[in-house]
XYZ file of C-alpha atoms in Angstrom:
687
model
C -4.105 -23.474 2.315
C -5.001 -27.109 2.775
C -2.873 -29.691 4.536
C 0.427 -30.491 2.848
C 0.293 -34.087 4.107
C -2.340 -35.222 1.628
C -0.851 -38.292 0.002
C 1.174 -41.316 1.047
C 2.594 -41.717 -2.425
C 6.107 -40.869 -3.510
C 7.159 -37.695 -5.211
C 5.924 -38.770 -8.621
C 2.427 -39.005 -7.192
C 3.012 -35.580 -5.678
C 4.092 -34.161 -9.010
C 0.913 -35.546 -10.487
C -1.022 -33.309 -8.054
C -0.506 -30.531 -10.535
C -0.314 -32.680 -13.675
C -3.462 -34.744 -13.391
C -3.162 -36.270 -16.837
C -0.180 -38.395 -15.766
C -0.751 -41.831 -14.185
C -0.148 -42.166 -10.467
C 2.634 -44.392 -9.127
C 2.026 -47.125 -6.621
C 2.165 -45.814 -3.073
C 5.463 -46.011 -1.247
C 5.583 -48.441 1.616
C 5.563 -46.932 5.084
C 8.649 -47.710 7.162
C 8.219 -50.364 9.823
C 9.978 -50.366 13.165
C 11.434 -53.820 13.660
C 14.053 -53.209 16.239
C 17.772 -52.724 15.840
C 17.991 -53.933 12.282
C 15.675 -51.236 11.071
C 17.469 -48.674 13.153
C 20.733 -49.364 11.299
C 19.179 -48.586 7.890
C 19.427 -45.123 6.360
C 16.935 -42.645 7.782
C 15.098 -42.602 4.474
C 16.005 -44.383 1.265
C 12.925 -43.933 -0.906
C 12.050 -41.384 -3.590
C 14.939 -39.020 -2.849
C 15.901 -39.363 -6.511
C 12.394 -38.295 -7.487
C 12.087 -35.130 -5.382
C 15.739 -34.083 -5.652
C 15.202 -32.109 -8.901
C 12.295 -30.257 -7.361
C 14.248 -29.465 -4.228
C 17.322 -28.425 -6.222
C 15.100 -26.076 -8.177
C 13.728 -24.436 -5.011
C 17.227 -24.262 -3.512
C 18.466 -22.679 -6.720
C 15.754 -20.024 -6.513
C 16.568 -19.432 -2.867
C 20.254 -19.064 -3.725
C 19.317 -16.539 -6.413
C 17.550 -14.549 -3.652
C 14.340 -14.652 -5.667
C 12.378 -14.073 -2.465
C 13.685 -10.513 -2.513
C 11.688 -10.122 -5.727
C 8.506 -10.828 -3.769
C 8.258 -14.464 -4.881
C 7.618 -16.778 -1.941
C 9.079 -20.287 -1.867
C 7.857 -23.353 0.027
C 10.161 -23.569 3.029
C 10.330 -25.792 6.107
C 10.839 -23.333 8.951
C 12.067 -24.818 12.235
C 10.925 -22.914 15.319
C 10.964 -23.669 19.003
C 11.426 -22.192 22.421
C 14.926 -22.081 23.817
C 16.080 -25.517 25.085
C 13.227 -27.285 23.295
C 15.707 -29.665 21.618
C 15.627 -28.003 18.220
C 19.349 -28.473 17.487
C 19.175 -32.132 18.508
C 16.323 -32.797 16.077
C 18.287 -31.202 13.243
C 21.362 -33.225 14.190
C 19.339 -36.426 14.063
C 18.056 -35.581 10.583
C 21.431 -34.405 9.271
C 23.556 -37.061 10.927
C 26.239 -34.497 11.823
C 27.134 -32.631 14.991
C 25.711 -29.131 14.842
C 26.713 -26.324 17.202
C 24.588 -26.190 20.303
C 26.326 -23.680 22.535
C 24.359 -20.476 22.932
C 25.353 -17.520 20.804
C 26.990 -19.501 17.979
C 24.230 -20.415 15.564
C 21.290 -18.603 17.129
C 21.970 -15.092 15.853
C 21.042 -15.701 12.213
C 18.708 -18.019 10.295
C 20.589 -21.167 9.277
C 19.442 -22.798 6.039
C 20.310 -26.505 6.221
C 20.334 -28.266 2.863
C 20.476 -32.044 3.256
C 21.348 -33.996 0.117
C 21.459 -37.773 -0.112
C 24.967 -38.591 -1.338
C 25.489 -42.179 -2.540
C 29.283 -41.976 -2.381
C 31.114 -42.771 0.804
C 32.135 -39.950 3.066
C 30.675 -36.662 4.223
C 30.769 -33.363 2.344
C 30.078 -30.125 4.226
C 30.322 -26.501 3.186
C 28.899 -23.094 4.097
C 27.448 -20.585 1.637
C 27.265 -16.911 2.570
C 28.120 -13.525 1.120
C 28.424 -15.061 -2.338
C 31.138 -17.527 -1.418
C 31.411 -21.225 -0.626
C 33.584 -22.377 2.300
C 34.353 -26.117 2.754
C 34.042 -27.285 6.375
C 35.249 -30.302 8.318
C 32.682 -31.775 10.720
C 34.663 -31.033 13.932
C 34.973 -27.363 12.866
C 31.267 -26.780 12.047
C 30.660 -24.662 15.163
C 33.779 -22.544 14.586
C 32.979 -22.059 10.882
C 29.398 -21.002 11.599
C 30.606 -18.643 14.301
C 33.060 -16.968 11.881
C 30.416 -16.727 9.156
C 27.871 -15.285 11.593
C 30.290 -12.572 12.683
C 30.958 -11.715 9.054
C 27.268 -11.537 8.152
C 25.763 -10.078 11.321
C 28.786 -8.385 12.838
C 30.589 -9.305 16.052
C 28.682 -9.264 19.321
C 25.301 -10.717 20.188
C 22.930 -8.886 17.852
C 20.403 -10.782 15.744
C 20.316 -10.580 11.946
C 17.821 -11.848 9.369
C 20.562 -12.481 6.776
C 20.825 -16.275 6.495
C 23.745 -18.673 6.266
C 23.463 -21.923 4.320
C 24.967 -25.186 5.537
C 25.073 -27.900 2.858
C 25.279 -31.487 4.110
C 25.900 -34.204 1.515
C 25.802 -37.644 3.095
C 24.644 -41.115 2.250
C 21.236 -41.927 3.738
C 20.093 -38.441 4.770
C 16.685 -37.251 3.582
C 16.596 -34.688 0.800
C 15.369 -31.721 2.794
C 15.949 -28.012 3.008
C 15.081 -26.425 6.347
C 15.537 -22.996 7.882
C 16.602 -23.159 11.513
C 15.661 -19.947 13.317
C 17.009 -18.615 16.622
C 15.409 -20.151 19.686
C 12.764 -18.000 21.346
C 13.933 -16.379 24.562
C 12.471 -13.532 26.594
C 15.426 -12.896 28.890
C 18.653 -11.478 27.370
C 21.776 -13.441 28.305
C 25.495 -13.286 27.518
C 25.413 -9.647 26.411
C 22.396 -10.001 24.146
C 20.453 -6.767 23.462
C 17.523 -5.889 25.733
C 15.047 -6.298 22.873
C 16.322 -9.753 21.921
C 12.805 -11.217 22.130
C 11.394 -8.639 19.725
C 14.266 -9.192 17.275
C 13.818 -12.964 17.304
C 10.035 -12.643 17.049
C 10.317 -10.381 14.008
C 12.637 -12.841 12.218
C 10.387 -15.793 13.002
C 7.253 -13.974 11.844
C 9.055 -12.947 8.645
C 9.703 -16.606 7.811
C 6.486 -18.277 8.995
C 3.955 -15.704 7.749
C 4.025 -16.584 4.001
C 1.369 -19.190 3.273
C 4.005 -21.232 1.423
C 5.982 -21.842 4.638
C 5.747 -25.183 6.442
C 6.173 -24.686 10.193
C 8.099 -27.401 12.040
C 7.334 -26.621 15.669
C 9.757 -28.306 18.099
C 8.111 -28.908 21.496
C 9.577 -30.391 24.636
C 7.513 -33.178 26.219
C 8.331 -31.675 29.611
C 6.190 -28.552 29.086
C 2.540 -27.715 28.514
C 2.259 -27.254 24.732
C -0.315 -24.475 25.077
C 2.188 -22.316 26.994
C 4.923 -22.552 24.363
C 5.762 -19.248 22.729
C 6.486 -20.985 19.417
C 2.914 -22.369 19.400
C 1.509 -18.916 20.080
C 3.485 -17.452 17.168
C 2.569 -20.180 14.696
C -1.126 -19.905 15.627
C -1.040 -16.218 14.722
C -0.270 -17.045 11.082
C -1.691 -20.587 10.844
C -4.755 -20.571 13.065
C -6.000 -24.026 12.065
C -2.533 -25.575 11.917
C -2.940 -26.598 8.285
C 0.755 -26.101 7.609
C 2.162 -26.854 11.059
C 3.880 -30.115 12.037
C 4.970 -30.667 15.646
C 7.928 -32.767 16.717
C 7.979 -33.680 20.402
C 11.436 -34.096 21.957
C 12.722 -35.294 25.359
C 10.007 -37.954 25.506
C 12.135 -40.081 27.849
C 11.969 -37.306 30.481
C 8.172 -37.013 30.568
C 6.595 -40.173 29.125
C 3.519 -40.137 31.360
C 0.448 -38.698 29.664
C 2.291 -37.981 26.415
C -0.041 -40.181 24.380
C -2.977 -38.083 25.580
C -1.192 -34.803 24.761
C -0.480 -35.780 21.161
C -3.879 -37.356 20.495
C -5.972 -34.627 22.125
C -4.223 -31.928 20.079
C -5.412 -28.959 22.108
C -3.227 -26.565 20.095
C -4.388 -27.404 16.544
C -1.413 -29.108 14.891
C -2.981 -29.829 11.510
C -0.110 -31.903 10.083
C 0.143 -34.005 13.204
C 2.782 -34.908 15.764
C 5.966 -36.960 15.649
C 7.579 -38.053 18.908
C 11.337 -38.588 18.887
C 14.141 -39.513 21.236
C 17.279 -37.575 20.314
C 20.901 -38.590 20.755
C 22.197 -38.349 24.302
C 25.792 -37.729 25.295
C 28.392 -39.531 23.172
C 25.980 -41.911 21.512
C 26.521 -42.495 17.832
C 23.575 -41.833 15.528
C 23.141 -45.576 14.986
C 23.113 -46.195 18.730
C 20.657 -43.364 19.257
C 18.246 -44.821 16.719
C 18.483 -48.263 18.342
C 17.701 -46.716 21.726
C 14.833 -44.753 20.209
C 13.289 -47.904 18.731
C 13.745 -49.811 22.009
C 12.265 -46.956 24.058
C 9.056 -46.738 22.039
C 8.696 -50.527 22.096
C 9.375 -51.169 25.782
C 8.369 -48.078 27.772
C 4.998 -48.635 29.403
C 3.764 -45.172 28.465
C 5.525 -44.533 25.161
C 4.687 -47.931 23.685
C 1.028 -46.863 23.688
C 1.775 -44.190 21.084
C 0.925 -45.227 17.510
C 4.102 -46.310 15.708
C 3.153 -44.151 12.689
C 4.039 -41.031 14.673
C 7.236 -42.040 16.460
C 10.870 -41.997 15.426
C 13.302 -39.787 13.558
C 12.812 -41.896 10.429
C 9.045 -41.161 10.498
C 9.780 -37.455 10.972
C 12.137 -37.514 7.987
C 9.592 -39.249 5.793
C 6.800 -36.899 6.803
C 8.971 -33.877 6.110
C 9.997 -35.197 2.698
C 6.385 -35.910 1.778
C 5.083 -32.578 3.075
C 7.923 -30.755 1.367
C 7.293 -32.498 -1.950
C 3.556 -31.775 -1.785
C 4.226 -28.144 -0.958
C 6.644 -27.713 -3.844
C 4.272 -29.386 -6.282
C 1.357 -27.231 -5.163
C 3.341 -24.022 -5.249
C 5.211 -24.708 -8.486
C 2.536 -23.393 -10.906
C 2.142 -20.222 -8.844
C 5.927 -19.770 -8.649
C 6.178 -20.122 -12.434
C 3.374 -17.604 -12.900
C 4.848 -15.100 -10.440
C 8.337 -15.314 -11.937
C 7.000 -14.638 -15.439
C 4.775 -11.786 -14.268
C 7.560 -10.141 -12.274
C 10.005 -10.553 -15.149
C 7.585 -8.996 -17.643
C 6.858 -6.098 -15.282
C 10.546 -5.382 -14.695
C 11.405 -5.587 -18.400
C 8.543 -3.209 -19.161
C 9.661 -0.790 -16.448
C 13.260 -0.889 -17.683
C 12.115 -0.175 -21.243
C 10.157 2.847 -20.009
C 13.217 4.299 -18.343
C 15.064 6.877 -20.424
C 18.223 5.815 -22.158
C 21.385 7.364 -20.830
C 22.081 10.533 -22.822
C 25.462 10.559 -24.545
C 25.467 13.749 -26.641
C 24.355 17.386 -26.523
C 21.970 16.695 -29.404
C 20.302 13.830 -27.501
C 20.046 15.963 -24.377
C 18.529 18.880 -26.313
C 15.930 16.631 -27.922
C 15.046 15.088 -24.568
C 14.704 18.491 -22.934
C 12.471 19.865 -25.698
C 10.322 16.744 -25.567
C 9.875 17.083 -21.801
C 9.092 20.806 -21.903
C 6.546 20.329 -24.704
C 4.888 17.476 -22.806
C 4.745 19.603 -19.657
C 3.375 22.525 -21.679
C 0.564 20.368 -23.056
C -0.277 19.081 -19.567
C -0.467 22.644 -18.241
C -2.765 23.665 -21.098
C -5.095 20.852 -20.136
C -5.085 21.577 -16.432
C -4.998 25.370 -16.339
C -6.712 26.404 -19.564
C -8.871 23.739 -21.194
C -10.117 21.991 -18.070
C -9.089 18.481 -19.151
C -8.057 16.312 -16.223
C -7.356 12.903 -17.770
C -3.743 12.971 -16.568
C -4.825 13.520 -12.946
C -8.302 11.954 -12.783
C -8.216 11.356 -9.017
C -6.085 14.297 -7.870
C -8.562 17.177 -7.984
C -5.999 19.543 -6.472
C -4.501 19.673 -9.982
C -7.812 20.500 -11.674
C -6.775 24.110 -12.264
C -9.830 25.624 -13.968
C -12.168 24.248 -11.306
C -9.918 25.442 -8.478
C -9.750 28.921 -10.064
C -13.559 29.179 -10.014
C -13.498 28.235 -6.327
C -10.916 30.930 -5.563
C -12.844 33.539 -7.573
C -16.137 32.691 -5.840
C -14.449 32.924 -2.457
C -13.018 36.311 -3.400
C -16.458 37.519 -4.486
C -18.001 36.338 -1.209
C -15.317 38.090 0.829
C -15.786 41.303 -1.148
C -19.572 41.262 -0.725
C -19.379 40.424 2.965
C -16.522 42.672 4.035
C -16.976 45.663 6.366
C -17.011 48.147 3.489
C -19.994 46.410 1.955
C -22.016 46.972 5.137
C -23.666 50.199 3.926
C -26.047 50.578 6.852
C -23.433 50.948 9.584
C -23.118 54.522 10.975
C -25.570 55.579 8.301
C -24.689 58.932 6.626
C -21.922 59.705 9.168
C -19.117 59.434 6.634
C -21.173 61.227 3.979
C -21.987 64.200 6.262
C -18.331 64.585 7.210
C -17.320 64.358 3.538
C -19.751 67.074 2.586
C -18.601 69.325 5.425
C -14.964 68.867 4.398
C -15.823 69.668 0.773
C -17.679 72.891 1.512
C -16.746 75.877 -0.585
C -18.145 78.898 -2.375
C -20.621 77.214 -4.658
C -24.240 77.073 -5.675
C -26.746 75.970 -3.005
C -27.673 72.263 -2.895
C -24.790 71.481 -5.243
C -23.423 67.959 -4.589
C -19.612 68.239 -4.784
C -17.916 65.474 -6.795
C -14.892 65.615 -4.522
C -16.941 64.395 -1.558
C -17.976 61.289 -3.498
C -14.374 60.584 -4.606
C -12.956 60.963 -1.097
C -15.391 58.400 0.244
C -14.816 56.112 -2.739
C -11.015 56.264 -2.332
C -11.217 55.348 1.336
C -13.569 52.448 0.654
C -11.496 51.086 -2.246
C -8.312 51.416 -0.196
C -9.829 49.409 2.626
C -10.703 46.473 0.323
C -7.520 46.683 -1.798
C -5.928 43.783 0.099
C -8.601 41.368 -1.195
C -7.699 41.375 -4.922
C -3.988 41.304 -4.032
C -4.604 38.304 -1.756
C -6.494 36.545 -4.550
C -3.652 37.183 -7.005
C -1.020 35.898 -4.581
C -3.053 32.804 -3.764
C -3.667 32.136 -7.435
C 0.006 32.340 -8.383
C 1.064 30.179 -5.461
C -1.368 27.594 -6.784
C -0.032 27.978 -10.326
C 3.505 27.506 -9.016
C 2.504 24.283 -7.255
C 0.819 22.849 -10.368
C 3.737 23.787 -12.621
C 6.226 22.188 -10.202
C 4.183 18.972 -10.018
C 3.798 18.711 -13.787
C 7.483 19.367 -14.473
C 8.492 16.880 -11.794
C 6.314 14.182 -13.352
C 7.638 14.731 -16.858
C 11.320 15.097 -15.894
C 11.444 12.492 -13.117
C 13.930 10.333 -14.986
C 16.393 13.200 -15.494
C 17.368 14.442 -12.064
C 19.521 17.408 -13.101
C 16.964 18.541 -15.673
C 14.217 18.241 -13.081
C 16.092 20.413 -10.605
C 17.049 23.002 -13.232
C 13.608 23.034 -14.868
C 11.828 23.465 -11.545
C 14.170 26.306 -10.659
C 13.621 28.023 -14.008
C 9.857 27.505 -13.820
C 9.723 28.876 -10.285
C 11.630 31.966 -11.388
C 9.207 32.414 -14.295
C 6.114 32.042 -12.116
C 7.515 34.468 -9.544
C 8.143 37.024 -12.293
C 4.600 36.608 -13.609
C 3.258 36.774 -10.056
C 5.019 40.080 -9.481
C 3.708 41.448 -12.783
C 0.216 40.267 -11.913
C 0.213 41.862 -8.482
C 1.460 45.129 -9.945
C -1.344 45.005 -12.498
C -3.892 44.347 -9.743
C -2.574 47.354 -7.850
C -3.082 49.409 -11.024
C -6.667 48.203 -11.273
C -7.251 49.267 -7.684
C -5.610 52.658 -8.291
C -7.778 53.253 -11.369
C -10.887 52.630 -9.295
C -9.700 55.177 -6.750
C -9.055 57.921 -9.311
C -12.447 58.218 -10.952
C -15.962 57.202 -10.163
C -17.328 56.133 -13.510
C -19.570 53.548 -15.094
C -21.745 53.291 -18.167
C -23.648 50.440 -16.602
C -27.375 51.401 -16.704
C -27.909 49.486 -13.468
C -26.233 52.362 -11.645
C -28.882 54.947 -12.539
C -31.714 52.476 -12.092
C -30.518 51.542 -8.617
C -29.944 55.190 -7.611
C -33.398 56.303 -8.778
C -35.043 53.419 -6.891
C -33.192 54.278 -3.708
C -33.872 58.025 -3.972
C -37.623 57.419 -3.999
C -37.303 56.652 -0.288
C -35.725 60.010 0.583
C -38.925 61.782 1.655
C -39.984 58.890 3.863
C -36.510 58.826 5.406
C -36.476 62.583 6.114
C -39.961 62.429 7.640
C -38.859 59.729 10.072
C -35.974 61.897 11.232
C -37.924 65.148 11.596
C -41.087 63.658 13.137
C -42.050 65.327 16.444
C -45.625 64.220 17.087
C -44.793 60.611 17.817
C -43.744 59.210 21.171
C -41.432 57.517 21.490
C -39.511 58.792 18.463
C -38.590 56.077 15.957
C -35.016 54.832 16.343
C -34.779 53.229 12.917
C -36.244 53.175 9.493
C -36.516 50.315 7.038
C -35.124 51.159 3.590
C -35.486 48.847 0.618
C -32.071 47.579 -0.476
C -30.449 48.574 2.825
C -32.582 47.001 5.494
C -33.170 48.526 8.925
C -31.212 51.762 9.436
C -30.469 53.396 12.784
C -31.367 57.119 12.583
C -31.359 58.419 16.159
C -27.822 59.783 15.803
C -28.919 61.959 12.815
C -31.425 64.078 14.758
C -28.622 66.210 16.171
C -28.102 67.722 12.726
C -30.303 70.774 12.362
C -29.349 71.456 8.743
C -31.943 69.554 6.757
C -30.238 70.338 3.449
C -27.009 68.606 4.424
C -28.966 65.534 5.504
C -30.689 65.501 2.134
C -27.341 65.873 0.333
C -25.814 63.165 2.502
C -28.715 60.813 1.682
C -28.255 61.523 -2.031
C -24.509 60.946 -1.738
C -25.087 57.692 0.143
C -27.509 56.360 -2.428
C -25.052 57.188 -5.196
C -22.357 55.252 -3.290
C -24.682 52.308 -2.649
C -25.562 52.074 -6.345
C -21.997 52.615 -7.477
C -20.505 50.158 -4.941
C -22.766 47.444 -6.268
C -21.456 48.020 -9.799
C -17.885 48.343 -8.509
C -17.880 44.925 -6.791
C -19.120 43.129 -9.881
C -16.620 45.001 -12.061
C -13.698 44.174 -9.745
C -14.560 40.464 -9.721
C -14.866 40.488 -13.514
C -11.587 42.369 -13.898
C -9.735 39.902 -11.658
C -11.154 36.935 -13.557
C -10.168 38.348 -16.938
C -6.779 39.514 -15.721
C -5.749 36.162 -14.193
C -7.106 34.152 -17.095
C -5.178 36.346 -19.492
C -1.934 35.802 -17.613
C -2.371 32.036 -17.296
C -3.113 31.866 -21.033
C 0.169 33.607 -21.742
C 1.953 31.292 -19.317
C 0.831 27.989 -20.845
C 1.000 29.130 -24.481
C 4.022 31.403 -24.608
C 5.829 32.209 -21.375
C 6.606 28.580 -20.549
C 9.086 28.584 -23.427
C 11.288 30.925 -21.397
C 12.215 27.902 -19.305
C 14.050 26.482 -22.308
C 16.079 29.666 -22.711
C 17.109 29.631 -19.070
C 17.977 25.936 -19.201
C 20.073 26.366 -22.309
C 21.993 29.293 -20.873
C 24.645 31.202 -22.786
C 27.122 28.303 -22.630
C 24.706 25.383 -22.785
C 25.633 24.390 -19.233
C 22.074 23.267 -18.480
C 22.096 20.841 -21.377
C 25.464 19.443 -20.386
C 24.148 18.694 -16.904
C 21.524 16.419 -18.452
C 24.303 14.086 -19.576
C 24.982 13.295 -15.906
C 22.406 10.855 -14.568
C 21.299 11.047 -10.971
C 22.537 8.309 -8.613
C 18.923 7.299 -7.969
C 18.245 6.624 -11.654
C 21.515 4.754 -12.074
C 20.718 2.665 -9.007
C 17.174 1.966 -10.222
C 18.385 0.883 -13.649
C 21.017 -1.408 -12.129
C 18.494 -2.831 -9.683
C 16.095 -3.614 -12.513
C 18.871 -5.181 -14.597
C 19.982 -7.357 -11.680
C 16.398 -8.315 -10.938
C 15.786 -9.237 -14.572
C 18.969 -11.310 -14.584
C 17.859 -13.200 -11.473
C 14.351 -13.723 -12.808
C 15.636 -14.919 -16.188
C 17.909 -17.442 -14.476
C 14.944 -18.465 -12.334
C 12.774 -18.859 -15.414
C 15.470 -20.985 -17.061
C 15.572 -23.141 -13.943
C 11.796 -23.487 -14.112
C 12.006 -24.604 -17.747
C 14.632 -27.221 -16.941
C 12.727 -28.667 -14.010
C 9.494 -28.771 -16.015
C 11.271 -30.511 -18.879
C 12.668 -33.012 -16.402
C 9.255 -33.671 -14.925
C 7.623 -34.205 -18.303
C 10.474 -36.433 -19.451
C 10.240 -38.550 -16.300
C 6.470 -38.859 -16.611
C 6.796 -39.795 -20.291
C 8.960 -42.757 -19.326
C 6.143 -44.082 -17.182
C 3.606 -44.219 -20.006
């Protein structure tokens, strides 16, 4: 943001910053210090009538709490280290005695609205908690103390909830400033241990927005670069483009002050103003006379350029900077108010109307369930992800393929699929256990089935694990979809999610039982019509003679420990030489090759069966079973529908918040229209 102090013209010239087609007014004359006579004049008497409408507009928006809607307003924020003379500066500008004692006005931000009041007399009142409290000048400190306790609570804690002090007086500048608690690092008078952090957070909250104008109060008695208020303002305004410094207590440290304010080692982009505040029981008129005399007669202070000394110069600078800031920010404020209003109206229109009858509730429920049903068809059946383009966890068909591939990998890589381990050991034992009175070299079917049952039993946990994982995933997707579609109806959302969970759990149980049946069927009978089985077995059996020769070889030293079989890899055979019965080894080899060929077919068939089974069940879920949710929600007495007539507190609160926000923004927009009409009307008179 550029410097706010860009023009020496009055407020009309400032207004023309954003309405270039209007003619500029002649520049306002700078005040001249001519001794006591000038000191007795009002602090500022020019162009208050021009900027007052603009300032009233901003004050109106601030009173409407429009900043809570995320709309920033141009604000003069007064910051300073403790004992920097901040209260004295504000007193000089306001022309009234403000509380100075610690703990009275330092616990909350104090918005000071100064209004030039042509009529005789002083009018003071406080605004807080939606009420207006008239105040007499001698009771200002007491009134602020009472208001602070009401807003922030008794004690010494800090609060960011502001109070507003309105000062209407003849001759004061039209200004609105926010006086923040003085920066202190050491807790005193019962203040909390983290008082510095609390104050820092409040100050940063007010000075961070780029619309804020920072009035940094510095004592002439300290090194500016060591001031905590300078450090804070530099964090948010590195180049000082929206920071103005006012130097107090100049009479205590006049030596070298001219060098400090001209060197500007701390980047004060809007410049410095040196002031001498009221001392003791001096009247404001006497204080201004003494200020003028001091800057004229003091050997050190008289060297400072008169354009940057005096309370009257400070007032004029603040008025000009404030007017420029308002004029610059006004178009953006108008734009932001309209945008926020449109967004809130749109959001309110999207919210469901409060249901008032069973018929309305039934229609709403059916509409929600049908919408959820369509979403589930897309995600879990058709593979359409337009409703969740970025959330791939909801892309059901793709996730199912991942789960199925993982299941297939686990099945192919499990221990039971390692067919070379302890080669023929299980087959030999199976044949020995199945011996009976039978034809020689007859391969008993029971031996094959016993081995098959054991192998299938050992991998039976894998398809069950896949089914459980799949249905847990389905449950998560169904819950997410129902939540999204029923978000506005809390009781329906809770009931629908409960009913859907019950449905998914029932389908999960049915699915797992069906998977167990598939496994049991595989254990009962070894059967396939897949021609790959016979082809694979014949290919493997061609290696039988070579295998038997390697076992029975005696003319080779050392004896071979392994043999390489196509389709099985390297097989350890040393443990088989202890068997003297060649026929049982041959039968065992035949049995093994049958199992190898059959196991290959079995794995593919199990993966296919699981894919078809789960797809079948999810099809039924999204096309038919989901309707059971409606039956459970309806219930025998329609209790579920009746619950929909009761809105959740969150929805009620959201609707009321939107309505209140829209009301505030509409009032703000009306205020914008009035101020713009006033500006155009005033400019038209100049043509």
